[in-house]
Amino acid sequence: MSEPIRVVVTGAAGQIAYSLLYMVAKGDVFGPNQPLVLHLLDIPPMMGVLEGVVMELADCALPLLVSVIPTADPAIAFKDVDAAFLVGAMPRKQGMERKDLLSANVKIFKVQGEAMDKYAKKDVKVLVVGNPANTNALVCSHYAPSIPKENFTAMTRLDQNRAQAQIAARLGVGITKVKNVIIWGNHSATQVPDARNASVEVGGAVKSVPEAVANDEFLKQEFLETVQKRGAAVIAARKMSSAMSAAKAASDHMRDWFAGTREGEYVSMGVVSDGSYGAPKDIVFSFPVQIQNRKWTIVQGLSVDEFTRSKLDVTAKELLEEKEEAMAVCAAD
């Protein structure tokens, strides 16, 4: 057995963490031979609930879980951590847009960025789940200048998983038969789900998704809008935001970051833009990435048609506006 790694989950008493903690602690993310110490951060009023979560983790009798540290203190939560799942944020309620969340949530991520700058390992891998995730990741990175910018990512894997599931259902194939669906831009209603570079195995033959679907209007409208609005649809049905699927996506995102992507496959991650595909620099923008040795690189040379380009411009504009608003909130804080 290797040395234990330290993993922090914020919002640890919440709905997403309730599913995520089990996945992490049983080895789905960091592998079946990697022991770990879990740091669980939440706000003081949630400490009683968190104590119940700690009891349940003990009662799971998980071989890889060395110890659990519940706390309301960021200094303890981020001390020497190797990986961070930043889940804790004010949740979106029915009728709310992500912009409504921005003011409250960027302050949380400013504090957490400052704490990571002081206490976390400098090679910590940070995944921001709490919304607005892209801009929260940018804020967090800004306030942790000693940690490389590329170590801060935002979760668009949930959107990718949703998009992959929609294509698989449309074509009546298993989920693993669909590869390389992309999410561009913001984890919001302006995101751009793109299946034009994706492939699918149908009846033993691999085809492009546009060829297999053979319905351009479906890809431009129903597919696009279903994925964009899926979070709101879940809230309308469940009266709460996505939790189990968000936890699974967070698990997928961090697993691929640590283990790497398969040859010829890529995944969607919100990362600091270098200007690829005409996206503005220095915002956190979702791109297709490949990962080796825990380092991601943006996949280059994919085709972007005029329809997709027009959508990319809309999501980029929203992210620039969010950045401006977030930095103004932080400066006034």
Coordinates of C-alpha atoms in Angstrom, one line a residue, residues 28-291:
D28 CA -13.4 4.9 -7.4
V29 CA -11.4 8.1 -7.9
F30 CA -7.8 7.5 -6.8
G31 CA -7.6 3.8 -7.4
P32 CA -8.2 0.6 -5.4
N33 CA -4.7 0.7 -3.8
Q34 CA -4.6 4.3 -2.7
P35 CA -5.3 4.9 1.0
L36 CA -6.6 8.4 1.9
V37 CA -7.4 10.8 4.7
L38 CA -10.6 12.7 4.1
H39 CA -10.8 16.4 5.3
L40 CA -14.4 17.4 5.5
L41 CA -15.2 21.2 5.6
D42 CA -18.6 22.8 6.2
I43 CA -20.0 25.8 8.0
P44 CA -20.4 25.8 11.8
P45 CA -24.2 25.3 11.8
M46 CA -23.7 22.0 9.8
M47 CA -21.3 20.4 12.2
G48 CA -24.0 18.2 13.8
V49 CA -25.0 16.9 10.4
L50 CA -21.4 16.4 9.4
E51 CA -20.9 14.3 12.5
G52 CA -23.6 11.9 11.2
V53 CA -21.7 11.7 7.9
V54 CA -18.5 10.8 9.7
M55 CA -20.4 8.0 11.6
E56 CA -21.7 6.7 8.3
L57 CA -18.2 6.7 6.7
A58 CA -17.0 4.7 9.7
D59 CA -19.9 2.3 9.4
C60 CA -19.1 1.6 5.7
A61 CA -15.9 -0.1 7.0
L62 CA -13.9 1.0 3.9
P63 CA -10.4 -0.5 3.8
L64 CA -8.8 2.6 2.1
L65 CA -10.1 5.2 4.5
V66 CA -7.3 5.9 7.0
S67 CA -9.0 8.7 8.9
V68 CA -11.6 11.5 8.6
I69 CA -11.2 15.1 9.8
P70 CA -14.4 17.1 10.1
T71 CA -13.9 20.8 10.5
A72 CA -15.3 24.3 10.0
D73 CA -11.8 25.8 9.9
P74 CA -10.3 26.3 6.4
A75 CA -6.8 26.2 7.9
I76 CA -7.4 22.6 9.0
A77 CA -9.4 21.6 6.0
F78 CA -6.8 22.6 3.4
K79 CA -3.6 21.6 5.3
D80 CA -1.3 19.5 3.1
V81 CA -4.1 18.3 0.8
D82 CA -3.3 16.6 -2.5
A83 CA -6.8 17.0 -4.1
A84 CA -9.7 19.3 -3.4
F85 CA -13.4 19.0 -4.3
L86 CA -14.9 22.4 -3.8
V87 CA -18.5 21.5 -3.6
G88 CA -19.8 23.8 -0.9
A89 CA -21.7 26.8 -2.3
M90 CA -25.1 28.4 -2.0
P91 CA -27.3 26.0 -4.1
R92 CA -29.3 27.2 -7.0
K93 CA -33.1 27.1 -6.3
Q94 CA -35.9 26.9 -8.8
G95 CA -36.2 30.1 -10.9
M96 CA -32.6 31.2 -10.0
E97 CA -30.0 31.8 -12.7
R98 CA -26.4 31.2 -11.9
K99 CA -25.7 34.9 -12.0
D100 CA -28.0 35.2 -8.9
L101 CA -25.5 33.0 -7.1
L102 CA -22.4 34.9 -8.1
S103 CA -22.2 37.6 -5.4
A104 CA -22.6 35.2 -2.5
N105 CA -20.5 32.4 -3.8
V106 CA -17.4 34.2 -5.1
K107 CA -16.8 35.4 -1.5
I108 CA -16.7 31.8 -0.4
F109 CA -14.1 30.9 -3.1
K110 CA -12.0 33.9 -2.3
V111 CA -11.6 32.7 1.3
Q112 CA -10.9 29.2 0.1
G113 CA -8.3 30.3 -2.4
E114 CA -6.5 32.3 0.3
A115 CA -6.6 29.2 2.6
M116 CA -5.2 27.0 -0.1
D117 CA -2.5 29.5 -0.9
K118 CA -1.3 29.2 2.8
Y119 CA -2.0 25.6 3.7
A120 CA -2.4 23.2 0.7
K121 CA 0.4 21.4 -1.2
K122 CA 1.6 23.5 -4.2
D123 CA 0.7 20.7 -6.6
V124 CA -2.9 20.3 -5.2
K125 CA -5.4 19.4 -7.9
V126 CA -8.6 21.6 -7.4
L127 CA -12.0 20.8 -8.9
V128 CA -14.7 23.5 -8.4
V129 CA -18.2 22.1 -8.4
G130 CA -20.1 24.9 -6.6
N131 CA -21.8 27.3 -9.0
P132 CA -21.0 29.4 -10.9
A133 CA -18.2 26.9 -11.2
N134 CA -16.1 28.4 -14.0
T135 CA -15.9 31.9 -12.4
N136 CA -15.6 30.4 -8.8
A137 CA -12.5 28.5 -10.1
L138 CA -11.1 31.7 -11.6
V139 CA -11.6 33.6 -8.3
C140 CA -10.1 30.7 -6.3
S141 CA -7.0 30.6 -8.5
H142 CA -6.7 34.4 -8.3
Y143 CA -6.4 34.3 -4.5
A144 CA -4.0 31.4 -4.5
P145 CA -1.1 32.9 -6.6
S146 CA 1.5 30.4 -5.3
I147 CA -0.4 27.5 -6.9
P148 CA -0.2 27.1 -10.7
K149 CA -3.3 28.3 -12.5
E150 CA -3.6 25.0 -14.4
N151 CA -4.3 23.3 -11.1
F152 CA -7.7 24.9 -10.8
T153 CA -10.5 23.4 -12.9
A154 CA -14.3 23.7 -13.1
M155 CA -16.7 20.8 -13.6
T156 CA -18.3 20.5 -17.0
R157 CA -18.1 16.7 -16.8
L158 CA -21.8 16.5 -15.7
D159 CA -22.8 18.3 -18.9
Q160 CA -20.6 15.9 -20.9
N161 CA -22.1 12.9 -19.2
R162 CA -25.6 14.3 -19.9
A163 CA -24.7 14.9 -23.6
Q164 CA -23.2 11.4 -24.0
A165 CA -26.3 9.9 -22.4
Q166 CA -28.6 11.8 -24.8
I167 CA -26.7 10.6 -27.9
A168 CA -26.6 7.0 -26.6
A169 CA -30.4 7.1 -26.0
R170 CA -31.1 8.6 -29.4
L171 CA -29.2 5.9 -31.2
G172 CA -30.2 3.1 -28.8
V173 CA -26.6 2.1 -27.9
G174 CA -24.7 1.6 -24.6
I175 CA -23.2 4.7 -23.1
T176 CA -19.6 3.4 -23.7
K177 CA -20.2 3.3 -27.4
V178 CA -20.3 7.1 -27.6
K179 CA -16.9 8.9 -27.4
N180 CA -15.6 12.5 -27.5
V181 CA -18.7 14.5 -27.0
I182 CA -17.5 18.0 -26.1
I183 CA -18.9 20.8 -23.8
W184 CA -17.5 24.2 -24.7
G185 CA -17.6 27.3 -22.5
N186 CA -19.5 27.9 -19.3
H187 CA -21.3 25.5 -17.0
S188 CA -24.5 27.4 -17.5
A189 CA -27.4 27.7 -19.9
T190 CA -25.0 29.2 -22.5
Q191 CA -22.8 26.1 -22.6
V192 CA -22.2 24.5 -26.0
P193 CA -22.8 20.7 -26.1
D194 CA -21.1 19.6 -29.4
A195 CA -21.4 16.1 -30.9
R196 CA -19.9 17.0 -34.3
N197 CA -16.5 15.6 -33.4
A198 CA -17.9 12.7 -31.5
S199 CA -18.0 9.0 -32.7
V200 CA -20.3 6.1 -32.0
E201 CA -20.1 2.4 -32.4
V202 CA -23.3 1.2 -34.0
G203 CA -23.7 -2.5 -35.1
G204 CA -20.0 -3.1 -34.8
A205 CA -19.0 -0.1 -37.1
V206 CA -17.7 3.2 -35.8
K207 CA -19.3 6.3 -37.3
S208 CA -19.3 10.0 -36.7
V209 CA -22.3 11.0 -34.5
P210 CA -23.7 13.4 -37.1
E211 CA -23.6 10.5 -39.7
A212 CA -25.2 8.1 -37.2
V213 CA -27.9 10.6 -36.0
A214 CA -28.5 11.8 -39.6
N215 CA -30.6 14.7 -38.3
D216 CA -28.8 18.1 -38.1
E217 CA -31.8 19.9 -36.6
F218 CA -31.8 17.5 -33.7
L219 CA -28.1 18.2 -32.9
K220 CA -28.7 22.0 -33.3
Q221 CA -31.9 22.2 -31.2
E222 CA -33.3 19.3 -29.2
F223 CA -29.9 17.9 -28.2
L224 CA -28.4 21.3 -27.5
E225 CA -31.3 22.6 -25.4
T226 CA -31.9 19.3 -23.5
V227 CA -28.3 19.4 -22.2
Q228 CA -28.3 23.1 -21.6
K229 CA -31.5 22.9 -19.5
R230 CA -31.1 19.6 -17.9
G231 CA -30.1 21.0 -14.5
A232 CA -33.2 23.1 -14.4
A233 CA -35.3 20.1 -15.4
V234 CA -33.9 18.0 -12.5
I235 CA -34.7 20.9 -10.1
A236 CA -38.2 21.1 -11.4
A237 CA -38.8 17.4 -11.0
R238 CA -36.8 16.8 -7.8
K239 CA -37.3 20.2 -6.1
M240 CA -33.5 20.0 -5.5
S241 CA -30.5 20.4 -7.7
S242 CA -28.6 17.4 -9.3
A243 CA -26.7 15.6 -6.6
M244 CA -26.0 11.9 -7.4
S245 CA -25.2 12.7 -11.1
A246 CA -23.0 15.7 -10.0
A247 CA -21.1 13.5 -7.5
K248 CA -20.5 10.9 -10.2
A249 CA -19.2 13.6 -12.6
A250 CA -16.9 15.0 -10.0
S251 CA -15.6 11.5 -9.4
D252 CA -15.1 11.0 -13.2
H253 CA -13.3 14.4 -13.6
M254 CA -10.8 13.8 -10.7
R255 CA -10.2 10.1 -11.7
D256 CA -9.3 11.1 -15.2
W257 CA -7.0 13.9 -13.9
F258 CA -5.1 11.5 -11.7
A259 CA -5.2 8.4 -14.0
G260 CA -5.1 10.0 -17.4
T261 CA -7.4 9.7 -20.5
R262 CA -7.5 6.8 -22.8
E263 CA -5.6 6.9 -26.2
G264 CA -7.7 8.8 -28.7
E265 CA -10.3 10.0 -26.2
Y266 CA -10.8 13.4 -24.6
V267 CA -12.9 14.8 -21.8
S268 CA -14.4 18.2 -21.0
M269 CA -12.9 20.4 -18.3
G270 CA -13.2 24.0 -17.4
V271 CA -9.6 25.3 -17.5
V272 CA -7.8 28.6 -17.7
S273 CA -8.0 29.6 -21.4
D274 CA -4.9 30.2 -23.4
G275 CA -6.9 31.6 -26.3
S276 CA -7.5 28.2 -28.1
Y277 CA -10.5 28.1 -30.5
G278 CA -10.8 31.9 -30.2
A279 CA -11.9 31.8 -26.6
P280 CA -10.8 34.9 -24.6
K281 CA -7.6 34.4 -22.5
D282 CA -7.7 34.2 -18.7
I283 CA -11.2 33.0 -18.1
V284 CA -12.1 29.5 -17.1
F285 CA -13.6 28.0 -20.2
S286 CA -14.6 24.4 -20.9
F287 CA -12.5 22.7 -23.6
P288 CA -11.8 19.1 -24.7
V289 CA -8.6 18.0 -23.0
Q290 CA -6.4 15.0 -22.9
I291 CA -4.5 14.1 -19.7

